[in-house]
PDB file of C-alpha atoms and ligand atoms in Angstrom:
ATOM      1  CA  UNK A 117       9.110  10.275  24.544  1.00 65.00           C
ATOM      2  CA  UNK A 118      10.078   8.892  21.036  1.00 79.00           C
ATOM      3  CA  UNK A 119       7.923  10.333  18.225  1.00 92.00           C
ATOM      4  CA  UNK A 120       6.395  12.862  20.515  1.00 93.00           C
ATOM      5  CA  UNK A 121       5.212  15.068  17.558  1.00 95.00           C
ATOM      6  CA  UNK A 122       3.377  12.245  15.983  1.00 97.00           C
ATOM      7  CA  UNK A 123      -0.194  13.054  17.572  1.00 97.00           C
ATOM      8  CA  UNK A 124       0.096  16.693  16.091  1.00 97.00           C
ATOM      9  CA  UNK A 125       1.110  15.436  12.925  1.00 97.00           C
ATOM     10  CA  UNK A 126      -1.031  12.963  12.497  1.00 98.00           C
ATOM     11  CA  UNK A 127      -4.053  15.677  13.460  1.00 98.00           C
ATOM     12  CA  UNK A 128      -2.799  17.937  10.523  1.00 98.00           C
ATOM     13  CA  UNK A 129      -2.437  15.071   8.006  1.00 98.00           C
ATOM     14  CA  UNK A 130      -5.886  13.835   8.997  1.00 98.00           C
ATOM     15  CA  UNK A 131      -7.365  17.553   8.286  1.00 98.00           C
ATOM     16  CA  UNK A 132      -5.458  17.569   5.101  1.00 98.00           C
ATOM     17  CA  UNK A 133      -6.806  14.165   3.963  1.00 98.00           C
ATOM     18  CA  UNK A 134     -10.203  15.322   5.055  1.00 98.00           C
ATOM     19  CA  UNK A 135     -10.165  18.475   2.794  1.00 98.00           C
ATOM     20  CA  UNK A 136      -8.672  16.503  -0.200  1.00 98.00           C
ATOM     21  CA  UNK A 137     -11.228  14.045   0.154  1.00 98.00           C
ATOM     22  CA  UNK A 138     -14.073  16.488   0.184  1.00 98.00           C
ATOM     23  CA  UNK A 139     -12.255  18.424  -2.800  1.00 98.00           C
ATOM     24  CA  UNK A 140     -11.998  15.032  -4.601  1.00 98.00           C
ATOM     25  CA  UNK A 141     -15.787  14.053  -4.399  1.00 98.00           C
ATOM     26  CA  UNK A 142     -15.271  10.394  -4.464  1.00 98.00           C
ATOM     27  CA  UNK A 143     -16.613   9.737  -0.985  1.00 97.00           C
ATOM     28  CA  UNK A 144     -14.321   7.022   0.104  1.00 98.00           C
ATOM     29  CA  UNK A 145     -13.105   6.192   3.390  1.00 98.00           C
ATOM     30  CA  UNK A 146      -9.222   6.862   3.716  1.00 98.00           C
ATOM     31  CA  UNK A 147      -6.984   4.832   6.016  1.00 98.00           C
ATOM     32  CA  UNK A 148      -3.679   5.953   6.872  1.00 98.00           C
ATOM     33  CA  UNK A 149      -0.749   3.194   6.787  1.00 98.00           C
ATOM     34  CA  UNK A 150       1.982   4.229   8.692  1.00 98.00           C
ATOM     35  CA  UNK A 151       5.346   3.406   7.083  1.00 98.00           C
ATOM     36  CA  UNK A 152       7.722   2.326   9.715  1.00 97.00           C
ATOM     37  CA  UNK A 153      10.583   1.001   7.490  1.00 97.00           C
ATOM     38  CA  UNK A 154      14.062   2.005   8.873  1.00 96.00           C
ATOM     39  CA  UNK A 155      12.355   3.357  12.108  1.00 95.00           C
ATOM     40  CA  UNK A 156      12.596   1.065  15.558  1.00 95.00           C
ATOM     41  CA  UNK A 157       9.657  -0.827  16.979  1.00 96.00           C
ATOM     42  CA  UNK A 158       8.888   2.078  18.983  1.00 96.00           C
ATOM     43  CA  UNK A 159       7.394   3.784  15.538  1.00 97.00           C
ATOM     44  CA  UNK A 160       4.418   1.485  15.116  1.00 97.00           C
ATOM     45  CA  UNK A 161       3.840   1.505  19.085  1.00 97.00           C
ATOM     46  CA  UNK A 162       3.754   5.297  18.890  1.00 97.00           C
ATOM     47  CA  UNK A 163       1.402   5.118  15.711  1.00 98.00           C
ATOM     48  CA  UNK A 164      -0.825   2.787  17.477  1.00 98.00           C
ATOM     49  CA  UNK A 165      -0.898   4.912  20.838  1.00 97.00           C
ATOM     50  CA  UNK A 166      -1.812   7.726  18.430  1.00 97.00           C
ATOM     51  CA  UNK A 167      -4.656   5.826  16.997  1.00 98.00           C
ATOM     52  CA  UNK A 168      -3.131   4.358  13.780  1.00 98.00           C
ATOM     53  CA  UNK A 169      -4.154   0.905  13.166  1.00 98.00           C
ATOM     54  CA  UNK A 170      -2.155  -0.026  10.022  1.00 98.00           C
ATOM     55  CA  UNK A 171       1.636  -0.044   9.533  1.00 98.00           C
ATOM     56  CA  UNK A 172       3.513  -0.615   6.373  1.00 98.00           C
ATOM     57  CA  UNK A 173       6.862  -2.190   5.822  1.00 98.00           C
ATOM     58  CA  UNK A 174       8.844  -2.787   2.593  1.00 96.00           C
ATOM     59  CA  UNK A 175      10.954  -5.554   3.502  1.00 97.00           C
ATOM     60  CA  UNK A 176       9.870  -9.054   4.790  1.00 98.00           C
ATOM     61  CA  UNK A 177      12.620  -9.671   7.049  1.00 97.00           C
ATOM     62  CA  UNK A 178      12.617  -6.198   8.644  1.00 97.00           C
ATOM     63  CA  UNK A 179       8.803  -6.228   9.317  1.00 98.00           C
ATOM     64  CA  UNK A 180       9.195  -9.689  11.081  1.00 97.00           C
ATOM     65  CA  UNK A 181      11.740  -8.589  13.240  1.00 97.00           C
ATOM     66  CA  UNK A 182       9.530  -5.501  14.128  1.00 97.00           C
ATOM     67  CA  UNK A 183       6.341  -7.650  14.734  1.00 97.00           C
ATOM     68  CA  UNK A 184       8.076 -10.087  17.003  1.00 96.00           C
ATOM     69  CA  UNK A 185       9.171  -7.092  19.166  1.00 95.00           C
ATOM     70  CA  UNK A 186       5.624  -5.243  19.069  1.00 96.00           C
ATOM     71  CA  UNK A 187       2.852  -5.995  21.154  1.00 93.00           C
ATOM     72  CA  UNK A 188       0.269  -3.607  20.058  1.00 97.00           C
ATOM     73  CA  UNK A 189      -2.418  -5.542  17.308  1.00 97.00           C
ATOM     74  CA  UNK A 190      -1.648  -3.157  14.795  1.00 98.00           C
ATOM     75  CA  UNK A 191      -2.233  -4.515  11.168  1.00 98.00           C
ATOM     76  CA  UNK A 192       0.916  -5.155   9.133  1.00 98.00           C
ATOM     77  CA  UNK A 193       1.033  -4.147   5.061  1.00 98.00           C
ATOM     78  CA  UNK A 194       3.956  -5.337   2.929  1.00 98.00           C
ATOM     79  CA  UNK A 195       4.472  -2.253   0.689  1.00 98.00           C
ATOM     80  CA  UNK A 196       8.074  -3.255  -0.976  1.00 98.00           C
ATOM     81  CA  UNK A 197       9.053  -5.564  -3.637  1.00 97.00           C
ATOM     82  CA  UNK A 198       8.399  -9.183  -2.482  1.00 98.00           C
ATOM     83  CA  UNK A 199      10.765 -11.991  -3.684  1.00 97.00           C
ATOM     84  CA  UNK A 200       8.988 -15.145  -4.487  1.00 97.00           C
ATOM     85  CA  UNK A 201      10.902 -17.387  -2.119  1.00 97.00           C
ATOM     86  CA  UNK A 202       9.444 -15.128   0.982  1.00 98.00           C
ATOM     87  CA  UNK A 203       5.609 -15.839   0.139  1.00 98.00           C
ATOM     88  CA  UNK A 204       5.587 -18.496   2.832  1.00 97.00           C
ATOM     89  CA  UNK A 205       6.398 -15.818   5.381  1.00 98.00           C
ATOM     90  CA  UNK A 206       3.397 -13.662   5.000  1.00 98.00           C
ATOM     91  CA  UNK A 207       1.145 -14.837   7.711  1.00 97.00           C
ATOM     92  CA  UNK A 208       1.592 -11.941  10.060  1.00 97.00           C
ATOM     93  CA  UNK A 209       0.527  -9.526   7.070  1.00 98.00           C
ATOM     94  CA  UNK A 210      -2.796  -8.011   6.372  1.00 98.00           C
ATOM     95  CA  UNK A 211      -2.544  -7.070   2.893  1.00 98.00           C
ATOM     96  CA  UNK A 212       0.370  -7.271   0.346  1.00 98.00           C
ATOM     97  CA  UNK A 213       0.387  -4.302  -1.709  1.00 98.00           C
ATOM     98  CA  UNK A 214       3.363  -5.214  -4.028  1.00 98.00           C
ATOM     99  CA  UNK A 215       2.050  -7.851  -6.389  1.00 98.00           C
ATOM    100  CA  UNK A 216       3.998  -6.867  -9.013  1.00 98.00           C
ATOM    101  CA  UNK A 217       4.266  -9.685 -11.776  1.00 97.00           C
ATOM    102  CA  UNK A 218       2.195 -12.649 -12.807  1.00 98.00           C
ATOM    103  CA  UNK A 219       4.898 -14.799 -11.593  1.00 98.00           C
ATOM    104  CA  UNK A 220       4.604 -13.284  -8.086  1.00 98.00           C
ATOM    105  CA  UNK A 221       0.828 -13.531  -8.404  1.00 98.00           C
ATOM    106  CA  UNK A 222       1.120 -17.331  -8.966  1.00 98.00           C
ATOM    107  CA  UNK A 223       3.655 -17.621  -6.001  1.00 98.00           C
ATOM    108  CA  UNK A 224       1.102 -15.872  -3.668  1.00 98.00           C
ATOM    109  CA  UNK A 225      -1.929 -17.999  -4.762  1.00 98.00           C
ATOM    110  CA  UNK A 226       0.202 -21.111  -4.158  1.00 98.00           C
ATOM    111  CA  UNK A 227       1.096 -19.965  -0.605  1.00 98.00           C
ATOM    112  CA  UNK A 228      -2.632 -19.218   0.057  1.00 98.00           C
ATOM    113  CA  UNK A 229      -3.490 -22.600  -0.962  1.00 98.00           C
ATOM    114  CA  UNK A 230      -0.774 -24.305   0.927  1.00 98.00           C
ATOM    115  CA  UNK A 231      -1.889 -22.606   4.299  1.00 97.00           C
ATOM    116  CA  UNK A 232      -5.379 -22.916   3.601  1.00 98.00           C
ATOM    117  CA  UNK A 233      -6.195 -19.122   3.983  1.00 97.00           C
ATOM    118  CA  UNK A 234      -5.938 -16.996   0.763  1.00 98.00           C
ATOM    119  CA  UNK A 235      -3.337 -14.144   0.711  1.00 98.00           C
ATOM    120  CA  UNK A 236      -5.025 -10.825   0.085  1.00 98.00           C
ATOM    121  CA  UNK A 237      -2.922  -8.514  -2.389  1.00 98.00           C
ATOM    122  CA  UNK A 238      -3.098  -5.465  -4.325  1.00 98.00           C
ATOM    123  CA  UNK A 239      -1.952  -5.418  -7.929  1.00 98.00           C
ATOM    124  CA  UNK A 240       0.732  -3.037  -8.189  1.00 98.00           C
ATOM    125  CA  UNK A 241       0.765  -0.906 -11.483  1.00 98.00           C
ATOM    126  CA  UNK A 242       3.432   1.136 -13.035  1.00 97.00           C
ATOM    127  CA  UNK A 243       1.549   3.710 -14.419  1.00 96.00           C
ATOM    128  CA  UNK A 244       4.726   6.187 -15.045  1.00 93.00           C
ATOM    129  CA  UNK A 245       6.395   3.535 -17.050  1.00 91.00           C
ATOM    130  CA  UNK A 246       9.837   4.571 -15.014  1.00 90.00           C
ATOM    131  CA  UNK A 247      12.135   1.686 -15.521  1.00 89.00           C
ATOM    132  CA  UNK A 248      13.104   1.824 -11.892  1.00 88.00           C
ATOM    133  CA  UNK A 249       9.594   0.934 -10.821  1.00 89.00           C
ATOM    134  CA  UNK A 250       7.957  -2.577 -10.576  1.00 92.00           C
ATOM    135  CA  UNK A 251       4.567  -3.184 -11.403  1.00 97.00           C
ATOM    136  CA  UNK A 252       2.297  -4.442 -14.216  1.00 98.00           C
ATOM    137  CA  UNK A 253       1.835  -2.153 -17.105  1.00 97.00           C
ATOM    138  CA  UNK A 254      -1.667  -0.655 -17.354  1.00 97.00           C
ATOM    139  CA  UNK A 255      -2.282  -1.937 -20.818  1.00 97.00           C
ATOM    140  CA  UNK A 256      -1.722  -5.662 -19.219  1.00 98.00           C
ATOM    141  CA  UNK A 257      -4.041  -5.373 -16.313  1.00 98.00           C
ATOM    142  CA  UNK A 258      -7.217  -6.163 -18.041  1.00 98.00           C
ATOM    143  CA  UNK A 259      -5.767  -9.797 -19.502  1.00 98.00           C
ATOM    144  CA  UNK A 260      -4.123 -10.328 -16.371  1.00 98.00           C
ATOM    145  CA  UNK A 261      -7.415  -9.903 -14.019  1.00 98.00           C
ATOM    146  CA  UNK A 262      -9.037 -12.412 -16.264  1.00 98.00           C
ATOM    147  CA  UNK A 263      -6.125 -14.849 -15.444  1.00 98.00           C
ATOM    148  CA  UNK A 264      -6.451 -14.201 -11.894  1.00 98.00           C
ATOM    149  CA  UNK A 265      -9.939 -14.792 -11.517  1.00 96.00           C
ATOM    150  CA  UNK A 266      -9.018 -18.533 -11.982  1.00 93.00           C
ATOM    151  CA  UNK A 267      -6.298 -18.346  -9.512  1.00 97.00           C
ATOM    152  CA  UNK A 268      -6.993 -20.046  -6.282  1.00 97.00           C
ATOM    153  CA  UNK A 269      -5.220 -18.809  -2.840  1.00 98.00           C
ATOM    154  CA  UNK A 270      -5.473 -15.179  -3.870  1.00 98.00           C
ATOM    155  CA  UNK A 271      -7.849 -12.395  -3.185  1.00 98.00           C
ATOM    156  CA  UNK A 272      -7.327  -9.257  -5.348  1.00 98.00           C
ATOM    157  CA  UNK A 273      -8.428  -6.284  -3.138  1.00 98.00           C
ATOM    158  CA  UNK A 274      -7.272  -3.563  -5.252  1.00 98.00           C
ATOM    159  CA  UNK A 275      -4.474  -1.744  -7.017  1.00 98.00           C
ATOM    160  CA  UNK A 276      -1.218   0.000  -5.613  1.00 98.00           C
ATOM    161  CA  UNK A 277       1.011   2.595  -7.358  1.00 98.00           C
ATOM    162  CA  UNK A 278       3.772   4.893  -6.826  1.00 97.00           C
ATOM    163  CA  UNK A 279       4.070   8.408  -8.561  1.00 96.00           C
ATOM    164  CA  UNK A 280       7.339   9.704  -9.758  1.00 95.00           C
ATOM    165  CA  UNK A 281       9.234  11.421  -6.901  1.00 91.00           C
ATOM    166  CA  UNK A 282       8.687  15.206  -6.850  1.00 89.00           C
ATOM    167  CA  UNK A 283       6.493  15.280 -10.293  1.00 94.00           C
ATOM    168  CA  UNK A 284       4.425  18.012 -11.217  1.00 96.00           C
ATOM    169  CA  UNK A 285       0.829  17.958 -10.110  1.00 97.00           C
ATOM    170  CA  UNK A 286      -0.529  17.206 -13.559  1.00 97.00           C
ATOM    171  CA  UNK A 287       1.857  13.970 -13.697  1.00 97.00           C
ATOM    172  CA  UNK A 288       0.640  12.839 -10.421  1.00 98.00           C
ATOM    173  CA  UNK A 289      -2.834  13.135 -11.498  1.00 98.00           C
ATOM    174  CA  UNK A 290      -2.530  10.962 -14.513  1.00 97.00           C
ATOM    175  CA  UNK A 291      -0.745   8.381 -12.629  1.00 98.00           C
ATOM    176  CA  UNK A 292      -3.250   8.396 -10.026  1.00 98.00           C
ATOM    177  CA  UNK A 293      -5.878   8.355 -12.678  1.00 98.00           C
ATOM    178  CA  UNK A 294      -4.064   5.287 -14.353  1.00 98.00           C
ATOM    179  CA  UNK A 295      -4.170   3.299 -11.173  1.00 98.00           C
ATOM    180  CA  UNK A 296      -8.181   3.932 -10.642  1.00 98.00           C
ATOM    181  CA  UNK A 297      -8.626   2.888 -14.234  1.00 98.00           C
ATOM    182  CA  UNK A 298      -6.723  -0.262 -13.542  1.00 98.00           C
ATOM    183  CA  UNK A 299      -8.852  -0.900 -10.574  1.00 98.00           C
ATOM    184  CA  UNK A 300     -12.034  -0.697 -12.979  1.00 98.00           C
ATOM    185  CA  UNK A 301     -10.556  -3.414 -15.075  1.00 98.00           C
ATOM    186  CA  UNK A 302     -10.136  -5.635 -11.945  1.00 98.00           C
ATOM    187  CA  UNK A 303     -13.722  -4.961 -11.143  1.00 98.00           C
ATOM    188  CA  UNK A 304     -14.905  -5.502 -14.441  1.00 98.00           C
ATOM    189  CA  UNK A 305     -13.183  -9.043 -14.262  1.00 98.00           C
ATOM    190  CA  UNK A 306     -15.289  -9.679 -10.993  1.00 98.00           C
ATOM    191  CA  UNK A 307     -12.651  -9.117  -8.273  1.00 98.00           C
ATOM    192  CA  UNK A 308     -13.596  -7.380  -5.009  1.00 98.00           C
ATOM    193  CA  UNK A 309     -11.513  -4.487  -5.646  1.00 98.00           C
ATOM    194  CA  UNK A 310     -11.929  -1.716  -3.551  1.00 98.00           C
ATOM    195  CA  UNK A 311      -8.541  -0.467  -1.978  1.00 98.00           C
ATOM    196  CA  UNK A 312      -6.807   2.298  -4.202  1.00 98.00           C
ATOM    197  CA  UNK A 313      -3.008   2.424  -2.200  1.00 98.00           C
ATOM    198  CA  UNK A 314      -1.540   5.508  -3.498  1.00 98.00           C
ATOM    199  CA  UNK A 315      -0.074   8.471  -1.932  1.00 98.00           C
ATOM    200  CA  UNK A 316       3.151   8.902   0.027  1.00 98.00           C
ATOM    201  CA  UNK A 317       4.358  12.065   1.943  1.00 97.00           C
ATOM    202  CA  UNK A 318       4.789  14.240  -1.019  1.00 97.00           C
ATOM    203  CA  UNK A 319       1.852  13.404  -2.799  1.00 98.00           C
ATOM    204  CA  UNK A 320      -0.943  12.193  -0.574  1.00 98.00           C
ATOM    205  CA  UNK A 321      -3.314  14.958  -1.105  1.00 98.00           C
ATOM    206  CA  UNK A 322      -3.437  14.548  -4.567  1.00 98.00           C
ATOM    207  CA  UNK A 323      -4.024  10.927  -4.247  1.00 98.00           C
ATOM    208  CA  UNK A 324      -6.908  11.527  -1.910  1.00 98.00           C
ATOM    209  CA  UNK A 325      -8.452  13.762  -4.465  1.00 98.00           C
ATOM    210  CA  UNK A 326      -8.062  11.266  -7.159  1.00 98.00           C
ATOM    211  CA  UNK A 327      -9.628   8.392  -4.921  1.00 98.00           C
ATOM    212  CA  UNK A 328      -6.794   6.837  -2.621  1.00 98.00           C
ATOM    213  CA  UNK A 329      -8.327   4.720   0.040  1.00 98.00           C
ATOM    214  CA  UNK A 330      -5.058   3.644   1.794  1.00 99.00           C
ATOM    215  CA  UNK A 331      -2.170   6.524   1.893  1.00 99.00           C
ATOM    216  CA  UNK A 332       1.157   5.130   2.709  1.00 98.00           C
ATOM    217  CA  UNK A 333       2.968   8.032   5.147  1.00 98.00           C
ATOM    218  CA  UNK A 334       6.420   7.702   6.544  1.00 98.00           C
ATOM    219  CA  UNK A 335       8.570  11.019   6.772  1.00 97.00           C
ATOM    220  CA  UNK A 336       5.491  13.202   7.130  1.00 97.00           C
ATOM    221  CA  UNK A 337       4.610  11.460  10.350  1.00 97.00           C
ATOM    222  CA  UNK A 338       7.869  10.115  12.003  1.00 96.00           C
ATOM    223  CA  UNK A 339      10.430  12.656  10.543  1.00 92.00           C
ATOM    224  CA  UNK A 340      13.545  11.996   7.960  1.00 87.00           C
ATOM    225  CA  UNK A 341      14.540   8.657   7.838  1.00 83.00           C
ATOM    226  CA  UNK A 342      18.262   8.204   8.538  1.00 70.00           C
ATOM    227  CA  UNK A 343      19.717   7.384   5.099  1.00 57.00           C
TER     228      UNK A 343
HETATM  229  C1  PLP B 124       9.002   4.580   2.085  1.00 56.51           C
HETATM  230  C2  PLP B 124       7.631   4.277   1.374  1.00 56.51           C
HETATM  231  C3  PLP B 124       6.566   5.035   1.359  1.00 56.51           C
HETATM  232  C4  PLP B 124       6.490   6.180   2.263  1.00 56.51           C
HETATM  233  O1  PLP B 124       7.237   7.126   1.925  1.00 56.51           O
HETATM  234  P1  PLP B 124       7.336   8.666   2.699  1.00 56.51           P
HETATM  235  O2  PLP B 124       7.733   9.643   1.410  1.00 56.51           O
HETATM  236  O3  PLP B 124       8.391   8.605   3.830  1.00 56.51           O
HETATM  237  O4  PLP B 124       5.769   8.820   2.989  1.00 56.51           O
HETATM  238  C5  PLP B 124       5.526   4.696   0.834  1.00 56.51           C
HETATM  239  N1  PLP B 124       5.293   3.595  -0.211  1.00 56.51           N
HETATM  240  C6  PLP B 124       6.326   2.769  -0.336  1.00 56.51           C
HETATM  241  C7  PLP B 124       6.370   1.840  -1.194  1.00 56.51           C
HETATM  242  C8  PLP B 124       7.475   3.257   0.420  1.00 56.51           C
HETATM  243  O5  PLP B 124       8.578   2.351   0.083  1.00 56.51           O
END
């Protein structure tokens, strides 16, 4: 059976999330998004069978291929950078985590208008300022939140961020707190922003302590990805 360790790994991760949630004291509900990129279609199926209801992919094409061969009604999240010419291919996705620029936001809104159903998206913030990471600068979020209020076809559900790989705990905390502050800016502008997508295999406990509602977990559930 593929991914036979998955139920035990999920149980362990679930315990750790619950302990972190209590330690953090934010009282949020935490949902695991099982990141199935690079694994075959058997990964989302195994996740579904183990009780996971959300799967994450970082490329549209790979996700669409997987969706077409996966029969379980798992919810698909797009977590990787999205090119504007692919915004018409999002019908199968529940949530786009990676709205990382004003131009992409405009394209997502236009696609939502064209299809007659808004696109649900999270605003990606680059809190650490690393050049290799996409996303809005935290200082720009308040102004963009104002602008997005008037953009039809898009519903901004919250914020996504990625912390630097292997960062010290203090750095992780300041990144995750920065994301939470960006979510406050969205709320102040009137957006229905309740989702904080932060935390991966190496840092999800700190993220949950800092209020994460969506943790994006790949290797800790499925094992190392082939390079
Ligand atoms: C791959 C990926 C993850 C999951 O990474 P792991 O370290 O395997 O848990 C989470 N978020 C994004 C945006 C990713 O690309």
